[in-house]
């Protein structure tokens, strides 16, 4: 069996038919924006390997930090023990975050960070004497991960509610905010979508522990960008009803939308924040759930006293060292101009795709470019074309999209937008 035959016969891939996985590229090396196949073919990673590699693959400073950490201490348990990489990463995160968000729980992946956030919310409500608040509310079109409870707050239609009907706890779903990013905001609650949240919290707030949202940018659930004023309104309504606000910045954090965090577009601060994906610059898995002092204090002073969670590889030193080096790159500040430049070029070069017959909409925010089609796009077509166009794209649903590494140069980005437009022109 060749390596690819072995792969097809034995290895599951994400959201891929195990019996018919389709064409698979064997990647043997990465560098900067490039994925290099075993036969030497090079493809630009226009997906940043799913929102992660913001500084490009194999960034020298991150690799050096990881190698130094590897030589000293790849791992140690976090129960009763601590270490410099976790402390250094904590210090840097607090430096980037709004004051008040400063109680950090490290875990291994985004979905786990969401599980931890949901658990924190319930434990906090129990601590406040509101044990009946066990449910969650969110908006349609969201995506918060693939684990059991995270799945229950993903979009009920394009998420997994159909398949797992009966097995998932039913949460409360509101229409997605109707006014898009850049649209004209109206204070009329019937038109701006906040009326629905107000009614839900008035009627059922006493059973709801938290509202969970992707701030401003909904990622894998539909690549939709909504008006930041909606988020400000949601924050006020949560406060009025004793409901916590959890913001999921796993995809949007670390500059992707043009601000360090997407919540910065709205000037809103959550009670609990989830980070992941680009936290290590895409070099190794790591996530964090960060609570405010009142949430942490509530749980700490409760009868249970402890947050009931503790991953085996919690705050893995190798991952924390990568995180420190990645945040140090961001601290230099070059990302802001780079993302603005990418946004300009995406607007210029993707805009004309609006005129293609199969295209429903073109959207850009920061270093995220989306061509939304009228019909579903077959990702297999993009996969097949990639070696020839030299651009790695993985369309999802009706969206052909890119979120390239911030280091991508204009020529490389032109290749990405050309490949996207080409796919939009012939992918129907
Ligand atoms: C990817 C993602 C998650 C889940 O993260 P994993 O590391 O894949 O578990 C959660 N929320 C959002 C917004 C994401 O984009």
CSV table of C-alpha atoms and ligand atoms in Angstrom, one decimal:
chain,number,residue,atom,x,y,z
A,1,UNK,CA,0.0,0.0,0.0
A,2,UNK,CA,1.3,3.5,-0.8
A,3,UNK,CA,1.0,6.1,1.9
A,4,UNK,CA,-2.1,7.6,0.2
A,5,UNK,CA,-3.7,4.2,-0.1
A,6,UNK,CA,-3.1,3.5,3.6
A,7,UNK,CA,-4.6,6.9,4.4
A,8,UNK,CA,-7.7,6.2,2.3
A,9,UNK,CA,-8.1,2.7,3.8
A,10,UNK,CA,-7.5,3.6,7.5
A,11,UNK,CA,-7.6,7.2,8.5
A,12,UNK,CA,-10.7,9.3,9.2
A,13,UNK,CA,-10.6,12.9,7.9
A,14,UNK,CA,-12.8,15.8,9.1
A,15,UNK,CA,-16.3,15.8,7.7
A,16,UNK,CA,-15.3,13.3,5.0
A,17,UNK,CA,-16.9,10.1,4.0
A,18,UNK,CA,-14.7,7.3,5.4
A,19,UNK,CA,-15.5,5.0,2.5
A,20,UNK,CA,-15.1,7.6,-0.2
A,21,UNK,CA,-12.7,10.3,1.0
A,22,UNK,CA,-12.0,11.6,-2.5
A,23,UNK,CA,-8.7,13.1,-3.6
A,24,UNK,CA,-6.2,13.8,-0.8
A,25,UNK,CA,-3.0,15.7,-1.0
A,26,UNK,CA,0.0,14.4,0.8
A,27,UNK,CA,1.8,17.4,2.4
A,28,UNK,CA,5.3,16.8,3.5
A,29,UNK,CA,6.5,20.4,4.3
A,30,UNK,CA,5.2,23.8,5.0
A,31,UNK,CA,6.9,27.2,4.9
A,32,UNK,CA,5.4,30.7,5.1
A,33,UNK,CA,2.2,30.7,3.1
A,34,UNK,CA,3.1,27.5,1.3
A,35,UNK,CA,2.0,23.9,1.6
A,36,UNK,CA,4.4,21.6,-0.2
A,37,UNK,CA,3.2,18.2,-1.5
A,38,UNK,CA,5.5,15.2,-1.4
A,39,UNK,CA,6.0,15.6,-5.2
A,40,UNK,CA,7.2,19.2,-4.7
A,41,UNK,CA,3.9,20.9,-5.9
A,42,UNK,CA,3.4,24.1,-4.0
A,43,UNK,CA,0.0,25.5,-2.9
A,44,UNK,CA,-0.8,28.8,-1.1
A,45,UNK,CA,-2.6,28.0,2.2
A,46,UNK,CA,-5.4,30.4,1.7
A,47,UNK,CA,-7.2,28.9,4.7
A,48,UNK,CA,-4.4,29.5,7.1
A,49,UNK,CA,-5.0,25.9,8.0
A,50,UNK,CA,-8.4,26.8,9.3
A,51,UNK,CA,-7.8,30.3,10.7
A,52,UNK,CA,-4.6,29.3,12.6
A,53,UNK,CA,-1.3,30.3,10.8
A,54,UNK,CA,-1.6,34.0,11.0
A,55,UNK,CA,2.2,34.5,10.8
A,56,UNK,CA,2.6,31.8,8.2
A,57,UNK,CA,3.8,28.2,8.6
A,58,UNK,CA,7.0,27.4,10.5
A,59,UNK,CA,7.6,31.0,11.7
A,60,UNK,CA,11.3,31.1,12.7
A,61,UNK,CA,10.7,32.8,16.1
A,62,UNK,CA,7.9,30.4,17.1
A,63,UNK,CA,9.9,27.4,15.9
A,64,UNK,CA,13.0,28.6,17.9
A,65,UNK,CA,10.8,29.1,21.1
A,66,UNK,CA,9.3,25.6,20.6
A,67,UNK,CA,12.7,24.0,20.1
A,68,UNK,CA,14.1,25.6,23.2
A,69,UNK,CA,11.1,24.5,25.2
A,70,UNK,CA,11.2,21.0,23.8
A,71,UNK,CA,14.8,20.6,24.9
A,72,UNK,CA,13.9,21.6,28.4
A,73,UNK,CA,10.4,20.4,29.3
A,74,UNK,CA,7.9,19.3,26.7
A,75,UNK,CA,5.2,18.5,29.2
A,76,UNK,CA,4.4,18.4,32.9
A,77,UNK,CA,1.0,18.1,34.7
A,78,UNK,CA,-0.7,21.4,35.7
A,79,UNK,CA,-2.4,20.1,38.9
A,80,UNK,CA,-0.3,21.4,41.8
A,81,UNK,CA,2.5,22.3,39.4
A,82,UNK,CA,3.1,25.3,37.3
A,83,UNK,CA,5.7,26.6,34.8
A,84,UNK,CA,7.2,29.7,33.2
A,85,UNK,CA,5.6,29.2,29.7
A,86,UNK,CA,2.1,29.2,31.2
A,87,UNK,CA,2.8,32.2,33.3
A,88,UNK,CA,4.5,34.1,30.4
A,89,UNK,CA,1.5,33.4,28.1
A,90,UNK,CA,-0.9,34.4,30.8
A,91,UNK,CA,0.9,37.7,31.3
A,92,UNK,CA,0.8,38.4,27.6
A,93,UNK,CA,-2.9,37.5,27.2
A,94,UNK,CA,-3.9,39.8,30.0
A,95,UNK,CA,-1.9,42.6,28.3
A,96,UNK,CA,-3.9,42.2,25.1
A,97,UNK,CA,-7.3,41.8,26.8
A,98,UNK,CA,-9.6,44.4,28.3
A,99,UNK,CA,-9.0,44.9,32.0
A,100,UNK,CA,-11.2,42.7,34.0
A,101,UNK,CA,-10.9,39.6,31.8
A,102,UNK,CA,-8.0,38.1,33.7
A,103,UNK,CA,-8.8,34.6,35.0
A,104,UNK,CA,-7.4,32.2,32.4
A,105,UNK,CA,-8.2,28.5,32.0
A,106,UNK,CA,-6.0,26.8,29.4
A,107,UNK,CA,-7.2,23.7,27.5
A,108,UNK,CA,-6.3,21.8,24.4
A,109,UNK,CA,-8.8,22.8,21.7
A,110,UNK,CA,-11.5,25.3,20.9
A,111,UNK,CA,-14.3,22.9,21.5
A,112,UNK,CA,-13.0,22.2,25.0
A,113,UNK,CA,-12.6,25.9,25.7
A,114,UNK,CA,-16.4,26.2,24.8
A,115,UNK,CA,-17.3,23.3,27.1
A,116,UNK,CA,-15.3,25.0,29.9
A,117,UNK,CA,-17.1,28.3,29.3
A,118,UNK,CA,-20.6,26.7,29.4
A,119,UNK,CA,-19.6,24.9,32.5
A,120,UNK,CA,-18.3,28.1,34.1
A,121,UNK,CA,-21.6,29.8,33.3
A,122,UNK,CA,-23.7,27.1,34.9
A,123,UNK,CA,-21.4,26.8,38.0
A,124,UNK,CA,-21.5,30.6,38.4
A,125,UNK,CA,-25.3,30.7,38.3
A,126,UNK,CA,-25.5,27.8,40.9
A,127,UNK,CA,-23.1,29.9,43.0
A,128,UNK,CA,-25.5,32.9,42.8
A,129,UNK,CA,-28.3,30.7,44.0
A,130,UNK,CA,-29.9,30.4,40.5
A,131,UNK,CA,-29.4,26.6,39.9
A,132,UNK,CA,-32.4,26.5,37.6
A,133,UNK,CA,-30.4,28.6,35.0
A,134,UNK,CA,-29.0,25.7,33.0
A,135,UNK,CA,-30.0,26.6,29.4
A,136,UNK,CA,-28.2,28.7,26.8
A,137,UNK,CA,-29.3,31.1,24.1
A,138,UNK,CA,-27.6,31.9,20.9
A,139,UNK,CA,-28.2,33.1,17.3
A,140,UNK,CA,-28.8,31.0,14.2
A,141,UNK,CA,-25.8,30.5,11.9
A,142,UNK,CA,-23.3,30.0,14.7
A,143,UNK,CA,-20.6,27.5,15.1
A,144,UNK,CA,-18.9,26.7,18.4
A,145,UNK,CA,-17.3,23.4,18.0
A,146,UNK,CA,-18.0,19.7,17.6
A,147,UNK,CA,-18.1,18.3,21.2
A,148,UNK,CA,-21.4,17.4,22.8
A,149,UNK,CA,-22.5,20.6,24.5
A,150,UNK,CA,-20.8,22.9,22.0
A,151,UNK,CA,-22.7,21.1,19.3
A,152,UNK,CA,-26.0,22.1,21.0
A,153,UNK,CA,-25.3,25.8,20.5
A,154,UNK,CA,-24.3,25.4,16.8
A,155,UNK,CA,-26.8,26.4,14.1
A,156,UNK,CA,-29.8,23.9,14.4
A,157,UNK,CA,-30.2,23.6,10.7
A,158,UNK,CA,-26.7,23.5,9.1
A,159,UNK,CA,-25.2,22.2,12.4
A,160,UNK,CA,-25.8,18.7,13.7
A,161,UNK,CA,-29.2,19.0,15.4
A,162,UNK,CA,-31.0,17.1,12.6
A,163,UNK,CA,-28.8,14.1,12.9
A,164,UNK,CA,-28.5,14.1,16.7
A,165,UNK,CA,-32.2,15.0,17.4
A,166,UNK,CA,-33.2,13.8,20.8
A,167,UNK,CA,-29.6,13.4,21.9
A,168,UNK,CA,-28.8,17.1,22.1
A,169,UNK,CA,-30.1,19.4,24.8
A,170,UNK,CA,-32.3,21.9,23.1
A,171,UNK,CA,-31.1,25.5,23.5
A,172,UNK,CA,-32.8,28.8,22.5
A,173,UNK,CA,-32.1,30.1,19.0
A,174,UNK,CA,-32.7,33.6,17.8
A,175,UNK,CA,-32.6,34.8,14.2
A,176,UNK,CA,-29.2,36.0,13.3
A,177,UNK,CA,-28.7,39.8,13.6
A,178,UNK,CA,-30.5,41.1,10.4
A,179,UNK,CA,-28.3,44.2,9.8
A,180,UNK,CA,-25.0,43.3,8.3
A,181,UNK,CA,-21.6,44.9,9.2
A,182,UNK,CA,-21.4,48.2,7.4
A,183,UNK,CA,-25.2,48.4,7.1
A,184,UNK,CA,-27.4,51.2,8.4
A,185,UNK,CA,-28.2,50.7,12.1
A,186,UNK,CA,-31.6,51.5,13.4
A,187,UNK,CA,-32.6,51.7,17.1
A,188,UNK,CA,-35.9,50.2,16.3
A,189,UNK,CA,-35.8,46.9,18.1
A,190,UNK,CA,-38.3,45.3,15.7
A,191,UNK,CA,-35.9,45.9,12.8
A,192,UNK,CA,-32.5,45.6,14.4
A,193,UNK,CA,-33.2,42.1,15.8
A,194,UNK,CA,-32.7,43.0,19.4
A,195,UNK,CA,-36.5,42.7,20.1
A,196,UNK,CA,-36.3,39.0,19.7
A,197,UNK,CA,-33.5,38.7,22.3
A,198,UNK,CA,-35.4,41.0,24.6
A,199,UNK,CA,-38.6,38.9,24.4
A,200,UNK,CA,-36.6,35.7,24.9
A,201,UNK,CA,-34.9,36.9,28.0
A,202,UNK,CA,-38.1,38.4,29.4
A,203,UNK,CA,-39.9,35.2,29.0
A,204,UNK,CA,-37.3,32.5,29.7
A,205,UNK,CA,-34.3,34.5,31.2
A,206,UNK,CA,-34.9,32.8,34.6
A,207,UNK,CA,-33.8,29.5,33.0
A,208,UNK,CA,-30.9,30.8,30.9
A,209,UNK,CA,-27.3,30.7,32.2
A,210,UNK,CA,-25.7,32.6,29.4
A,211,UNK,CA,-25.9,33.9,25.8
A,212,UNK,CA,-23.1,32.6,23.7
A,213,UNK,CA,-22.1,34.4,20.5
A,214,UNK,CA,-19.3,34.7,17.9
A,215,UNK,CA,-18.8,38.5,18.0
A,216,UNK,CA,-19.5,40.3,14.7
A,217,UNK,CA,-18.2,37.4,12.5
A,218,UNK,CA,-20.0,34.1,12.2
A,219,UNK,CA,-17.4,31.7,10.8
A,220,UNK,CA,-18.0,28.1,9.9
A,221,UNK,CA,-21.8,28.5,10.4
A,222,UNK,CA,-22.1,30.8,7.3
A,223,UNK,CA,-19.3,33.4,7.1
A,224,UNK,CA,-21.8,36.2,8.0
A,225,UNK,CA,-20.7,39.6,9.4
A,226,UNK,CA,-23.2,41.5,11.5
A,227,UNK,CA,-23.5,45.0,12.9
A,228,UNK,CA,-21.4,45.6,16.0
A,229,UNK,CA,-24.3,47.7,17.5
A,230,UNK,CA,-26.3,44.4,17.9
A,231,UNK,CA,-23.6,43.1,20.1
A,232,UNK,CA,-23.7,46.2,22.3
A,233,UNK,CA,-27.5,45.8,22.6
A,234,UNK,CA,-27.1,42.1,23.5
A,235,UNK,CA,-24.6,43.0,26.2
A,236,UNK,CA,-27.0,45.4,27.8
A,237,UNK,CA,-29.9,42.9,27.6
A,238,UNK,CA,-27.8,40.2,29.2
A,239,UNK,CA,-26.9,42.5,32.1
A,240,UNK,CA,-30.6,43.5,32.6
A,241,UNK,CA,-31.6,39.8,32.9
A,242,UNK,CA,-28.7,38.4,35.0
A,243,UNK,CA,-27.5,36.3,32.0
A,244,UNK,CA,-23.8,35.9,31.3
A,245,UNK,CA,-22.3,36.8,27.9
A,246,UNK,CA,-19.9,34.3,26.5
A,247,UNK,CA,-17.9,35.5,23.4
A,248,UNK,CA,-16.3,32.9,21.2
A,249,UNK,CA,-13.3,34.5,19.5
A,250,UNK,CA,-11.7,31.2,18.6
A,251,UNK,CA,-11.8,32.0,14.9
A,252,UNK,CA,-11.8,35.8,15.1
A,253,UNK,CA,-9.2,36.5,17.7
A,254,UNK,CA,-5.7,37.9,17.1
A,255,UNK,CA,-6.3,40.4,14.4
A,256,UNK,CA,-8.2,38.5,11.8
A,257,UNK,CA,-11.1,41.0,11.5
A,258,UNK,CA,-8.9,44.1,11.5
A,259,UNK,CA,-9.1,44.6,15.2
A,260,UNK,CA,-7.2,42.5,17.8
A,261,UNK,CA,-10.5,40.9,18.8
A,262,UNK,CA,-13.8,41.1,16.9
A,263,UNK,CA,-15.5,42.3,20.1
A,264,UNK,CA,-13.3,45.5,19.8
A,265,UNK,CA,-15.4,46.6,16.8
A,266,UNK,CA,-18.3,46.9,19.3
A,267,UNK,CA,-16.3,47.9,22.4
A,268,UNK,CA,-18.1,45.1,24.2
A,269,UNK,CA,-16.6,42.9,26.9
A,270,UNK,CA,-17.9,39.5,27.8
A,271,UNK,CA,-18.1,37.7,31.1
A,272,UNK,CA,-16.3,34.7,29.6
A,273,UNK,CA,-14.1,34.7,26.5
A,274,UNK,CA,-12.9,31.7,24.4
A,275,UNK,CA,-9.7,31.8,22.4
A,276,UNK,CA,-8.0,29.1,20.3
A,277,UNK,CA,-6.9,28.5,16.7
A,278,UNK,CA,-4.4,31.3,16.1
A,279,UNK,CA,-3.3,31.4,19.8
A,280,UNK,CA,-0.1,29.5,18.9
A,281,UNK,CA,0.1,31.0,15.4
A,282,UNK,CA,-1.1,27.6,14.1
A,283,UNK,CA,1.9,25.7,15.3
A,284,UNK,CA,0.3,23.4,17.9
A,285,UNK,CA,-3.1,23.1,19.5
A,286,UNK,CA,-4.0,25.3,22.5
A,287,UNK,CA,-7.1,27.1,23.7
A,288,UNK,CA,-8.1,29.3,26.6
A,289,UNK,CA,-11.3,30.2,28.4
A,290,UNK,CA,-11.0,33.6,30.3
A,291,UNK,CA,-13.4,34.7,32.9
A,292,UNK,CA,-13.9,38.0,34.7
A,293,UNK,CA,-13.1,38.4,38.4
A,294,UNK,CA,-16.8,38.2,39.5
A,295,UNK,CA,-17.3,34.9,37.6
A,296,UNK,CA,-14.1,33.4,39.0
A,297,UNK,CA,-14.9,34.7,42.5
A,298,UNK,CA,-18.5,33.4,42.3
A,299,UNK,CA,-17.3,29.9,41.5
A,300,UNK,CA,-14.4,30.0,44.0
A,301,UNK,CA,-16.7,31.1,46.8
A,302,UNK,CA,-19.5,28.5,45.9
A,303,UNK,CA,-20.1,25.3,47.8
A,304,UNK,CA,-18.4,23.3,45.0
A,305,UNK,CA,-15.5,25.7,45.2
A,306,UNK,CA,-13.7,24.4,42.2
A,307,UNK,CA,-14.4,24.5,38.5
A,308,UNK,CA,-15.1,20.9,37.6
A,309,UNK,CA,-12.7,20.6,34.7
A,310,UNK,CA,-9.0,19.6,34.3
A,311,UNK,CA,-7.6,18.4,31.0
A,312,UNK,CA,-4.6,16.1,31.2
A,313,UNK,CA,-2.5,18.3,28.9
A,314,UNK,CA,-3.8,21.5,30.5
A,315,UNK,CA,-1.4,24.4,29.7
A,316,UNK,CA,1.1,22.1,27.9
A,317,UNK,CA,4.4,23.9,28.2
A,318,UNK,CA,5.4,23.4,24.5
A,319,UNK,CA,2.1,24.9,23.3
A,320,UNK,CA,2.4,27.8,25.8
A,321,UNK,CA,5.9,28.5,24.5
A,322,UNK,CA,4.5,28.7,21.0
A,323,UNK,CA,1.7,31.0,22.2
A,324,UNK,CA,4.2,33.3,23.9
A,325,UNK,CA,6.3,33.6,20.7
A,326,UNK,CA,3.2,34.1,18.5
A,327,UNK,CA,1.8,36.9,20.8
A,328,UNK,CA,5.2,38.5,20.8
A,329,UNK,CA,5.0,38.7,17.0
A,330,UNK,CA,1.5,40.3,17.3
A,331,UNK,CA,2.8,42.7,19.9
A,332,UNK,CA,5.1,44.3,17.2
A,333,UNK,CA,1.9,45.6,15.7
A,334,UNK,CA,2.7,45.0,12.0
A,335,UNK,CA,-0.4,42.8,11.7
A,336,UNK,CA,-2.7,45.8,11.7
A,337,UNK,CA,-1.3,47.3,8.4
A,338,UNK,CA,-0.9,43.9,6.9
A,339,UNK,CA,-4.6,43.0,7.6
A,340,UNK,CA,-5.8,46.4,6.3
A,341,UNK,CA,-3.8,45.9,3.1
A,342,UNK,CA,-5.2,42.4,2.6
A,343,UNK,CA,-8.7,43.8,3.1
A,344,UNK,CA,-8.2,46.5,0.5
A,345,UNK,CA,-6.9,44.0,-2.0
A,346,UNK,CA,-9.7,41.5,-1.3
A,347,UNK,CA,-12.3,44.2,-1.9
A,348,UNK,CA,-10.7,45.2,-5.2
A,349,UNK,CA,-10.2,41.8,-6.6
A,350,UNK,CA,-13.2,39.9,-5.3
A,351,UNK,CA,-15.7,42.7,-5.8
A,352,UNK,CA,-16.1,42.0,-9.6
A,353,UNK,CA,-17.2,38.4,-8.8
A,354,UNK,CA,-20.6,40.0,-7.8
A,355,UNK,CA,-21.4,40.1,-11.5
A,356,UNK,CA,-21.0,36.4,-12.0
A,357,UNK,CA,-24.4,34.7,-12.5
A,358,UNK,CA,-24.0,32.1,-9.7
A,359,UNK,CA,-22.8,34.6,-7.0
A,360,UNK,CA,-25.2,35.8,-4.3
A,361,UNK,CA,-22.9,38.1,-2.4
A,362,UNK,CA,-19.2,39.2,-1.9
A,363,UNK,CA,-18.1,40.1,1.7
A,364,UNK,CA,-14.8,41.2,3.1
A,365,UNK,CA,-13.9,42.0,6.7
A,366,UNK,CA,-10.2,42.3,7.7
A,367,UNK,CA,-8.3,39.4,6.2
A,368,UNK,CA,-11.4,37.4,5.5
A,369,UNK,CA,-12.8,37.3,1.9
A,370,UNK,CA,-16.1,35.5,1.0
A,371,UNK,CA,-17.8,34.8,-2.2
A,372,UNK,CA,-21.3,33.5,-1.3
A,373,UNK,CA,-22.8,31.4,-4.1
A,374,UNK,CA,-26.5,30.9,-4.7
A,375,UNK,CA,-26.0,27.1,-4.6
A,376,UNK,CA,-23.8,24.7,-2.6
A,377,UNK,CA,-20.2,24.5,-3.8
A,378,UNK,CA,-18.6,21.1,-4.2
A,379,UNK,CA,-15.3,21.3,-2.2
A,380,UNK,CA,-13.9,18.4,-4.3
A,381,UNK,CA,-13.7,20.7,-7.3
A,382,UNK,CA,-11.5,23.1,-5.3
A,383,UNK,CA,-9.4,20.2,-4.0
A,384,UNK,CA,-8.8,18.9,-7.5
A,385,UNK,CA,-7.8,22.3,-9.0
A,386,UNK,CA,-5.5,23.3,-6.2
A,387,UNK,CA,-2.2,21.8,-7.5
A,388,UNK,CA,-2.8,23.5,-10.9
A,389,UNK,CA,-3.9,26.9,-9.5
A,390,UNK,CA,-1.4,26.7,-6.7
A,391,UNK,CA,-4.0,27.8,-4.2
A,392,UNK,CA,-5.5,25.7,-1.4
A,393,UNK,CA,-9.1,26.5,-0.8
A,394,UNK,CA,-11.7,24.5,1.0
A,395,UNK,CA,-15.2,25.9,0.3
A,396,UNK,CA,-18.0,25.1,2.8
A,397,UNK,CA,-21.7,25.1,2.0
A,398,UNK,CA,-22.4,28.0,-0.4
A,399,UNK,CA,-19.2,29.9,0.5
A,400,UNK,CA,-15.9,30.1,-1.3
A,401,UNK,CA,-13.7,31.9,1.2
A,402,UNK,CA,-10.2,32.7,2.2
A,403,UNK,CA,-8.4,33.9,5.4
A,404,UNK,CA,-4.8,33.9,4.4
A,405,UNK,CA,-1.7,34.3,6.6
A,406,UNK,CA,-1.1,38.0,7.3
A,407,UNK,CA,2.4,37.7,5.7
A,408,UNK,CA,0.9,36.9,2.3
A,409,UNK,CA,2.3,39.3,-0.4
A,410,UNK,CA,0.2,41.1,-3.0
A,411,UNK,CA,1.2,38.7,-5.9
A,412,UNK,CA,0.3,35.7,-3.8
A,413,UNK,CA,-3.0,37.2,-2.7
A,414,UNK,CA,-3.8,37.9,-6.4
A,415,UNK,CA,-3.4,34.2,-7.1
A,416,UNK,CA,-5.8,33.4,-4.2
A,417,UNK,CA,-8.5,35.9,-5.4
A,418,UNK,CA,-8.1,34.6,-9.0
A,419,UNK,CA,-8.6,31.0,-7.9
A,420,UNK,CA,-11.7,32.0,-5.9
A,421,UNK,CA,-13.2,34.0,-8.7
A,422,UNK,CA,-12.4,31.1,-11.1
A,423,UNK,CA,-14.2,28.7,-8.8
A,424,UNK,CA,-17.1,31.0,-8.5
A,425,UNK,CA,-17.4,31.3,-12.3
A,426,UNK,CA,-17.4,27.6,-12.9
A,427,UNK,CA,-18.4,25.9,-9.7
A,428,UNK,CA,-22.2,25.9,-10.1
B,1,LIG,C1,-13.0,26.1,15.2
B,1,LIG,C2,-14.0,26.8,16.1
B,1,LIG,C3,-14.3,26.1,17.4
B,1,LIG,C4,-13.8,24.8,17.8
B,1,LIG,O1,-12.4,24.7,17.9
B,1,LIG,P1,-11.6,23.3,17.8
B,1,LIG,O2,-10.2,23.7,18.1
B,1,LIG,O3,-11.9,22.8,16.3
B,1,LIG,O4,-12.3,22.4,18.8
B,1,LIG,C5,-15.2,26.8,18.2
B,1,LIG,N1,-15.7,28.0,17.9
B,1,LIG,C6,-15.4,28.7,16.7
B,1,LIG,C7,-15.9,30.0,16.4
B,1,LIG,C8,-14.5,28.0,15.8
B,1,LIG,O5,-14.2,28.6,14.6
